[in-house]
Amino acid sequence: MGTIYVDEIKHQSAQGSGTITLGASGETINIPSGVTLTNNGTQTGLTLSDNILFNTASKGIYLGVTTATASNLLDDYEEGTWTPIIVSGFTGTPVYSATDTYGRYTKIGNRVFVNGSIKIDSGITASGAGLQYGGLPFTSLNAGQVPGGFYFTYNLSWSTSGTASFYLIMNANNTTLFVTGTNGIGIPGNTAGITLQGSTINIAGQYVV
Amino acid sequence: MALTKTYTIDKIEVVGTYKHIQVKQLLIISEDGQEISRNAHRYVLTPDMDISNQPQEVQNICNTAWTQDVKDAWIAFKQQQENKLG
C-alpha cells in the first residue's frame, strides 16, 4: 500500500478517550529520523503504559538537553551481585561464611555504587602483607586519580595503638581496595589488634569506571 | 511446576590498560519453561589470576588478551601499588 496523507487521526468515538491501535505485536512502526513528537494539549509529557526497550544495546536517553550531548546521555543502568574477597594480608585458603559474604551493586552511567559484607570463618593466618579487599564488579577508571570513596565497618577488634582510623583506598585500573592508616601507609594483616578471621567486614562506597 | 536455574555468560568485556576481563553472568530462573526472574552477577579477572575454572569462552578471551607483555605490565603495576601503600 502507498502513502496516506492526513492531518488528523482520531478515535471513531471522537470523545478523546478511545484507543487507537497502530500495528500489531511483532510489527514495526517506523518513525523516520528528524520527526518530532509533540503534545498540543494542555497536559504535558508523554505517558507510556509499559517499559521502554531498545532493540540495540547501549542506547539511552539524553536528559535535560535539546541536542545530543554525550555527557547527558544515560545509556547504562544495571543492578546485580558481586562476591567480596580478601585479596591480601593472610596466608592459607580462606573459607568464607556463606551467609555473611555477599555484595550488591548498582551501576548508573559511569559510576558504580557497591555494598558488601565479608566474613572469613576459617582457613587463614594473618600475615605481614598489606590488607586488600577485592572482587569488585567493575574495573575502576583508567586514570591517575583516586576514582572513588569507600568506608567499612567491622564487628570485632580493629583497633591498634598506632592507627586511629582505617581507610579504604582504590587506585585506577583496579578491583581492589587497599586498607591504609591515616598516614596513607598500608595496614599489614597481622597488625596487633586486628581480628581478621571471624570478623564481619561491611564495605560501602562508589567509584568511577 | 518445575523450577529450573540456568547460569549463562551474558557479557565479556576487555577493559583498561591491563586488559581486565569483566564477566557478567545471568542467573535465570524459570518455571515450566517460563522465565520468572533474571539476576546479574559480576566478577573481574586480572592477568595474574588462575582461569582454569572459567568457562571456555572466558578462557579464550583471557588467553587472547593476556599477552606476556600485558601480564608483566600488570604484575609491575601491582607491585608498584603495594610498594607505595605497603
Short mmCIF file of N, CA and C in Angstrom, two decimals, chain A residues 24-151:
data_model
loop_
_atom_site.label_atom_id
_atom_site.label_comp_id
_atom_site.label_asym_id
_atom_site.label_seq_id
_atom_site.Cartn_x
_atom_site.Cartn_y
_atom_site.Cartn_z
N ALA A 24 0.56 -4.32 14.94
CA ALA A 24 0.24 -5.48 15.77
C ALA A 24 1.53 -6.00 16.37
N SER A 25 1.40 -6.88 17.35
CA SER A 25 2.57 -7.43 18.03
C SER A 25 3.56 -8.01 17.03
N GLY A 26 4.81 -7.62 17.18
CA GLY A 26 5.85 -8.12 16.28
C GLY A 26 6.09 -7.22 15.09
N GLU A 27 5.17 -6.31 14.80
CA GLU A 27 5.36 -5.40 13.68
C GLU A 27 6.16 -4.17 14.12
N THR A 28 6.60 -3.40 13.17
CA THR A 28 7.41 -2.21 13.47
C THR A 28 6.69 -0.97 12.95
N ILE A 29 6.54 0.02 13.83
CA ILE A 29 6.05 1.33 13.40
C ILE A 29 7.28 2.21 13.19
N ASN A 30 7.53 2.61 12.00
CA ASN A 30 8.75 3.35 11.70
C ASN A 30 8.50 4.86 11.77
N ILE A 31 9.21 5.53 12.67
CA ILE A 31 9.17 6.99 12.75
C ILE A 31 10.51 7.48 12.22
N PRO A 32 10.54 8.11 11.06
CA PRO A 32 11.82 8.48 10.45
C PRO A 32 12.62 9.44 11.31
N SER A 33 13.93 9.44 11.12
CA SER A 33 14.82 10.36 11.82
C SER A 33 14.41 11.80 11.55
N GLY A 34 14.43 12.64 12.55
CA GLY A 34 14.10 14.04 12.37
C GLY A 34 12.66 14.37 12.66
N VAL A 35 11.82 13.37 12.82
CA VAL A 35 10.42 13.62 13.16
C VAL A 35 10.32 14.02 14.63
N THR A 36 9.52 15.04 14.91
CA THR A 36 9.32 15.49 16.28
C THR A 36 7.93 15.08 16.75
N LEU A 37 7.87 14.46 17.91
CA LEU A 37 6.58 14.13 18.51
C LEU A 37 6.22 15.25 19.47
N THR A 38 5.07 15.86 19.30
CA THR A 38 4.69 16.97 20.18
C THR A 38 3.37 16.66 20.86
N ASN A 39 3.09 17.45 21.87
CA ASN A 39 1.83 17.34 22.57
C ASN A 39 1.18 18.71 22.55
N ASN A 40 0.12 18.85 21.79
CA ASN A 40 -0.53 20.15 21.66
C ASN A 40 -1.60 20.38 22.71
N GLY A 41 -1.83 19.40 23.53
CA GLY A 41 -2.90 19.55 24.51
C GLY A 41 -2.44 20.31 25.73
N THR A 42 -3.28 20.40 26.70
CA THR A 42 -2.94 21.12 27.92
C THR A 42 -2.10 20.26 28.86
N GLN A 43 -2.20 18.95 28.71
CA GLN A 43 -1.42 18.07 29.58
C GLN A 43 -0.03 17.88 28.98
N THR A 44 1.00 18.11 29.77
CA THR A 44 2.35 17.97 29.26
C THR A 44 2.85 16.55 29.45
N GLY A 45 3.86 16.24 28.69
CA GLY A 45 4.50 14.94 28.88
C GLY A 45 3.89 13.84 28.05
N LEU A 46 4.53 12.71 28.12
CA LEU A 46 4.12 11.53 27.36
C LEU A 46 3.96 10.38 28.35
N THR A 47 2.84 9.75 28.32
CA THR A 47 2.59 8.64 29.25
C THR A 47 2.64 7.32 28.49
N LEU A 48 3.50 6.44 28.96
CA LEU A 48 3.60 5.11 28.36
C LEU A 48 3.06 4.09 29.36
N SER A 49 2.51 3.03 28.85
CA SER A 49 1.92 2.05 29.75
C SER A 49 2.84 0.88 30.04
N ASP A 50 4.07 0.92 29.52
CA ASP A 50 4.99 -0.17 29.80
C ASP A 50 6.42 0.33 29.71
N ASN A 51 7.38 -0.56 29.98
CA ASN A 51 8.79 -0.17 29.94
C ASN A 51 9.23 0.12 28.50
N ILE A 52 10.31 0.86 28.38
CA ILE A 52 10.91 1.12 27.08
C ILE A 52 12.05 0.12 26.88
N LEU A 53 12.06 -0.54 25.76
CA LEU A 53 13.14 -1.49 25.47
C LEU A 53 13.70 -1.17 24.09
N PHE A 54 14.99 -0.83 24.05
CA PHE A 54 15.64 -0.55 22.77
C PHE A 54 15.98 -1.86 22.08
N ASN A 55 16.02 -1.82 20.76
CA ASN A 55 16.36 -3.06 20.05
C ASN A 55 17.85 -3.18 19.78
N THR A 56 18.63 -2.23 20.31
CA THR A 56 20.08 -2.26 20.19
C THR A 56 20.66 -1.96 21.57
N ALA A 57 21.71 -2.70 21.96
CA ALA A 57 22.34 -2.46 23.26
C ALA A 57 23.05 -1.11 23.28
N SER A 58 23.25 -0.57 24.49
CA SER A 58 23.99 0.68 24.71
C SER A 58 23.30 1.91 24.14
N LYS A 59 22.01 1.84 23.89
CA LYS A 59 21.26 3.04 23.52
C LYS A 59 20.63 3.62 24.78
N GLY A 60 20.42 4.92 24.79
CA GLY A 60 19.89 5.53 26.01
C GLY A 60 19.04 6.74 25.74
N ILE A 61 18.97 7.61 26.73
CA ILE A 61 18.12 8.80 26.66
C ILE A 61 18.97 10.01 27.02
N TYR A 62 18.88 11.05 26.21
CA TYR A 62 19.53 12.32 26.56
C TYR A 62 18.62 13.05 27.54
N LEU A 63 19.14 13.38 28.69
CA LEU A 63 18.33 14.02 29.73
C LEU A 63 18.73 15.49 29.87
N GLY A 64 17.75 16.37 29.86
CA GLY A 64 17.98 17.77 30.18
C GLY A 64 18.58 18.60 29.08
N VAL A 65 18.66 18.09 27.87
CA VAL A 65 19.21 18.87 26.76
C VAL A 65 18.32 18.69 25.53
N THR A 66 18.49 19.60 24.57
CA THR A 66 17.70 19.51 23.33
C THR A 66 18.56 19.13 22.15
N THR A 67 19.84 18.95 22.38
CA THR A 67 20.71 18.39 21.34
C THR A 67 21.49 17.22 21.94
N ALA A 68 21.87 16.28 21.10
CA ALA A 68 22.57 15.10 21.59
C ALA A 68 23.92 15.48 22.18
N THR A 69 24.07 15.32 23.48
CA THR A 69 25.30 15.68 24.19
C THR A 69 25.75 14.48 24.99
N ALA A 70 26.97 14.03 24.72
CA ALA A 70 27.44 12.77 25.31
C ALA A 70 27.35 12.77 26.83
N SER A 71 27.66 13.90 27.45
CA SER A 71 27.68 13.93 28.91
C SER A 71 26.28 13.89 29.53
N ASN A 72 25.25 14.03 28.69
CA ASN A 72 23.88 13.96 29.18
C ASN A 72 23.18 12.66 28.80
N LEU A 73 23.93 11.76 28.23
CA LEU A 73 23.33 10.51 27.76
C LEU A 73 23.34 9.46 28.86
N LEU A 74 22.17 9.04 29.26
CA LEU A 74 22.06 7.93 30.20
C LEU A 74 21.84 6.66 29.39
N ASP A 75 22.90 5.89 29.24
CA ASP A 75 22.81 4.72 28.38
C ASP A 75 23.23 3.43 29.09
N ASP A 76 23.36 3.51 30.41
CA ASP A 76 23.74 2.29 31.12
C ASP A 76 23.17 2.31 32.53
N TYR A 77 22.45 1.28 32.87
CA TYR A 77 21.96 1.08 34.23
C TYR A 77 21.94 -0.42 34.48
N GLU A 78 22.46 -0.82 35.61
CA GLU A 78 22.50 -2.26 35.89
C GLU A 78 22.52 -2.50 37.39
N GLU A 79 21.79 -3.48 37.82
CA GLU A 79 21.82 -3.93 39.21
C GLU A 79 22.27 -5.38 39.23
N GLY A 80 23.01 -5.73 40.27
CA GLY A 80 23.43 -7.12 40.34
C GLY A 80 24.15 -7.43 41.64
N THR A 81 24.82 -8.57 41.64
CA THR A 81 25.55 -9.00 42.82
C THR A 81 27.03 -9.16 42.49
N TRP A 82 27.87 -9.11 43.52
CA TRP A 82 29.28 -9.41 43.38
C TRP A 82 29.72 -10.14 44.64
N THR A 83 30.88 -10.72 44.60
CA THR A 83 31.35 -11.51 45.73
C THR A 83 32.63 -10.90 46.30
N PRO A 84 32.54 -10.25 47.46
CA PRO A 84 33.74 -9.67 48.06
C PRO A 84 34.72 -10.76 48.51
N ILE A 85 35.99 -10.48 48.41
CA ILE A 85 37.02 -11.40 48.91
C ILE A 85 38.11 -10.59 49.60
N ILE A 86 38.89 -11.27 50.42
CA ILE A 86 40.11 -10.66 50.94
C ILE A 86 41.25 -11.13 50.05
N VAL A 87 41.96 -10.17 49.47
CA VAL A 87 42.97 -10.48 48.47
C VAL A 87 44.33 -10.71 49.10
N SER A 88 44.63 -9.95 50.13
CA SER A 88 45.99 -9.98 50.67
C SER A 88 45.95 -9.67 52.17
N GLY A 89 47.00 -10.12 52.85
CA GLY A 89 47.10 -9.87 54.29
C GLY A 89 47.00 -11.15 55.09
N PHE A 90 47.12 -12.28 54.40
CA PHE A 90 46.99 -13.56 55.10
C PHE A 90 47.70 -14.65 54.30
N THR A 91 47.89 -15.79 54.95
CA THR A 91 48.31 -17.00 54.24
C THR A 91 47.22 -18.05 54.46
N GLY A 92 47.18 -19.02 53.59
CA GLY A 92 46.17 -20.08 53.70
C GLY A 92 45.05 -19.90 52.69
N THR A 93 44.04 -20.71 52.86
CA THR A 93 42.90 -20.67 51.95
C THR A 93 41.66 -20.28 52.74
N PRO A 94 41.17 -19.08 52.53
CA PRO A 94 40.03 -18.62 53.34
C PRO A 94 38.75 -19.41 53.05
N VAL A 95 38.05 -19.73 54.12
CA VAL A 95 36.71 -20.32 54.00
C VAL A 95 35.72 -19.21 54.38
N TYR A 96 35.00 -18.74 53.40
CA TYR A 96 34.10 -17.60 53.63
C TYR A 96 32.76 -18.08 54.18
N SER A 97 32.18 -17.25 55.01
CA SER A 97 30.84 -17.52 55.51
C SER A 97 29.84 -17.37 54.36
N ALA A 98 29.04 -18.40 54.15
CA ALA A 98 28.08 -18.35 53.05
C ALA A 98 26.98 -17.34 53.31
N THR A 99 26.68 -17.11 54.58
CA THR A 99 25.57 -16.20 54.89
C THR A 99 26.03 -14.75 55.07
N ASP A 100 27.29 -14.56 55.43
CA ASP A 100 27.77 -13.21 55.72
C ASP A 100 28.70 -12.65 54.64
N THR A 101 28.82 -13.34 53.54
CA THR A 101 29.67 -12.84 52.45
C THR A 101 28.80 -12.66 51.21
N TYR A 102 28.59 -11.42 50.86
CA TYR A 102 27.74 -11.13 49.71
C TYR A 102 27.98 -9.67 49.30
N GLY A 103 27.57 -9.33 48.12
CA GLY A 103 27.69 -7.94 47.68
C GLY A 103 26.63 -7.59 46.66
N ARG A 104 26.27 -6.32 46.64
CA ARG A 104 25.31 -5.84 45.64
C ARG A 104 25.86 -4.57 45.00
N TYR A 105 25.51 -4.37 43.75
CA TYR A 105 25.96 -3.15 43.08
C TYR A 105 24.83 -2.56 42.24
N THR A 106 24.95 -1.26 42.00
CA THR A 106 24.11 -0.57 41.03
C THR A 106 25.02 0.30 40.20
N LYS A 107 24.96 0.15 38.91
CA LYS A 107 25.78 0.97 38.01
C LYS A 107 24.86 1.95 37.28
N ILE A 108 25.17 3.23 37.42
CA ILE A 108 24.41 4.26 36.72
C ILE A 108 25.41 5.04 35.89
N GLY A 109 25.31 4.92 34.59
CA GLY A 109 26.29 5.57 33.73
C GLY A 109 27.68 5.05 34.02
N ASN A 110 28.60 5.97 34.33
CA ASN A 110 29.98 5.55 34.57
C ASN A 110 30.30 5.41 36.06
N ARG A 111 29.29 5.39 36.91
CA ARG A 111 29.54 5.31 38.36
C ARG A 111 28.92 4.03 38.93
N VAL A 112 29.72 3.36 39.75
CA VAL A 112 29.28 2.10 40.35
C VAL A 112 29.11 2.29 41.86
N PHE A 113 27.96 1.97 42.35
CA PHE A 113 27.69 2.01 43.79
C PHE A 113 27.69 0.57 44.31
N VAL A 114 28.47 0.33 45.35
CA VAL A 114 28.57 -1.03 45.86
C VAL A 114 28.36 -1.07 47.37
N ASN A 115 27.87 -2.18 47.83
CA ASN A 115 27.94 -2.50 49.24
C ASN A 115 28.18 -4.00 49.36
N GLY A 116 28.75 -4.38 50.46
CA GLY A 116 29.05 -5.80 50.62
C GLY A 116 29.41 -6.14 52.04
N SER A 117 29.39 -7.41 52.30
CA SER A 117 29.77 -7.92 53.61
C SER A 117 30.68 -9.11 53.38
N ILE A 118 31.68 -9.24 54.25
CA ILE A 118 32.62 -10.35 54.07
C ILE A 118 33.03 -10.88 55.44
N LYS A 119 33.05 -12.20 55.52
CA LYS A 119 33.48 -12.83 56.77
C LYS A 119 34.22 -14.12 56.44
N ILE A 120 35.42 -14.23 57.01
CA ILE A 120 36.18 -15.47 56.87
C ILE A 120 35.98 -16.28 58.14
N ASP A 121 35.43 -17.47 57.95
CA ASP A 121 35.17 -18.33 59.11
C ASP A 121 36.43 -19.04 59.58
N SER A 122 37.25 -19.47 58.61
CA SER A 122 38.42 -20.27 58.99
C SER A 122 39.40 -20.33 57.82
N GLY A 123 40.55 -20.97 58.06
CA GLY A 123 41.46 -21.30 56.96
C GLY A 123 42.63 -20.37 56.77
N ILE A 124 42.71 -19.28 57.53
CA ILE A 124 43.80 -18.34 57.26
C ILE A 124 44.59 -18.02 58.52
N THR A 125 45.80 -17.56 58.26
CA THR A 125 46.63 -16.97 59.31
C THR A 125 47.04 -15.59 58.82
N ALA A 126 46.84 -14.59 59.65
CA ALA A 126 47.19 -13.22 59.25
C ALA A 126 48.68 -13.13 58.95
N SER A 127 49.04 -12.34 57.93
CA SER A 127 50.45 -12.21 57.55
C SER A 127 50.85 -10.74 57.53
N GLY A 128 52.11 -10.51 57.21
CA GLY A 128 52.62 -9.14 57.19
C GLY A 128 52.31 -8.39 55.91
N ALA A 129 51.66 -9.05 54.97
CA ALA A 129 51.31 -8.36 53.72
C ALA A 129 50.17 -7.37 53.97
N GLY A 130 50.14 -6.32 53.17
CA GLY A 130 49.11 -5.31 53.33
C GLY A 130 47.72 -5.85 53.05
N LEU A 131 46.77 -5.42 53.86
CA LEU A 131 45.40 -5.89 53.70
C LEU A 131 44.76 -5.30 52.44
N GLN A 132 44.12 -6.15 51.67
CA GLN A 132 43.40 -5.69 50.48
C GLN A 132 42.08 -6.46 50.37
N TYR A 133 41.03 -5.73 50.08
CA TYR A 133 39.75 -6.36 49.76
C TYR A 133 39.52 -6.26 48.27
N GLY A 134 38.86 -7.24 47.69
CA GLY A 134 38.69 -7.24 46.25
C GLY A 134 37.39 -7.89 45.83
N GLY A 135 37.34 -8.19 44.55
CA GLY A 135 36.15 -8.82 43.98
C GLY A 135 35.15 -7.82 43.44
N LEU A 136 35.52 -6.54 43.40
CA LEU A 136 34.56 -5.53 42.93
C LEU A 136 34.11 -5.85 41.50
N PRO A 137 32.89 -5.44 41.17
CA PRO A 137 32.27 -5.93 39.95
C PRO A 137 32.75 -5.29 38.65
N PHE A 138 33.43 -4.14 38.76
CA PHE A 138 33.94 -3.46 37.56
C PHE A 138 35.34 -2.94 37.86
N THR A 139 36.16 -2.86 36.84
CA THR A 139 37.49 -2.26 36.99
C THR A 139 37.35 -0.74 37.02
N SER A 140 38.10 -0.11 37.92
CA SER A 140 37.99 1.35 38.06
C SER A 140 38.58 2.07 36.86
N LEU A 141 38.27 3.35 36.81
CA LEU A 141 38.68 4.22 35.71
C LEU A 141 40.17 4.13 35.45
N ASN A 142 40.53 4.17 34.18
CA ASN A 142 41.94 4.16 33.80
C ASN A 142 42.46 5.59 33.81
N ALA A 143 42.70 6.12 34.98
CA ALA A 143 43.21 7.48 35.11
C ALA A 143 44.00 7.57 36.39
N GLY A 144 44.89 8.54 36.47
CA GLY A 144 45.78 8.62 37.61
C GLY A 144 45.18 9.33 38.81
N GLN A 145 43.90 9.16 39.01
CA GLN A 145 43.25 9.80 40.15
C GLN A 145 42.53 8.75 40.97
N VAL A 146 42.34 9.05 42.25
CA VAL A 146 41.55 8.14 43.07
C VAL A 146 40.12 8.14 42.53
N PRO A 147 39.63 7.02 42.08
CA PRO A 147 38.36 7.03 41.36
C PRO A 147 37.10 6.97 42.21
N GLY A 148 37.23 6.90 43.54
CA GLY A 148 36.00 6.80 44.32
C GLY A 148 36.26 6.93 45.80
N GLY A 149 35.24 6.61 46.59
CA GLY A 149 35.36 6.67 48.03
C GLY A 149 34.63 5.51 48.68
N PHE A 150 35.18 5.04 49.78
CA PHE A 150 34.61 3.87 50.46
C PHE A 150 34.75 4.02 51.98
N TYR A 151 33.92 3.31 52.68
CA TYR A 151 34.13 3.17 54.11
C TYR A 151 33.82 1.74 54.50
#
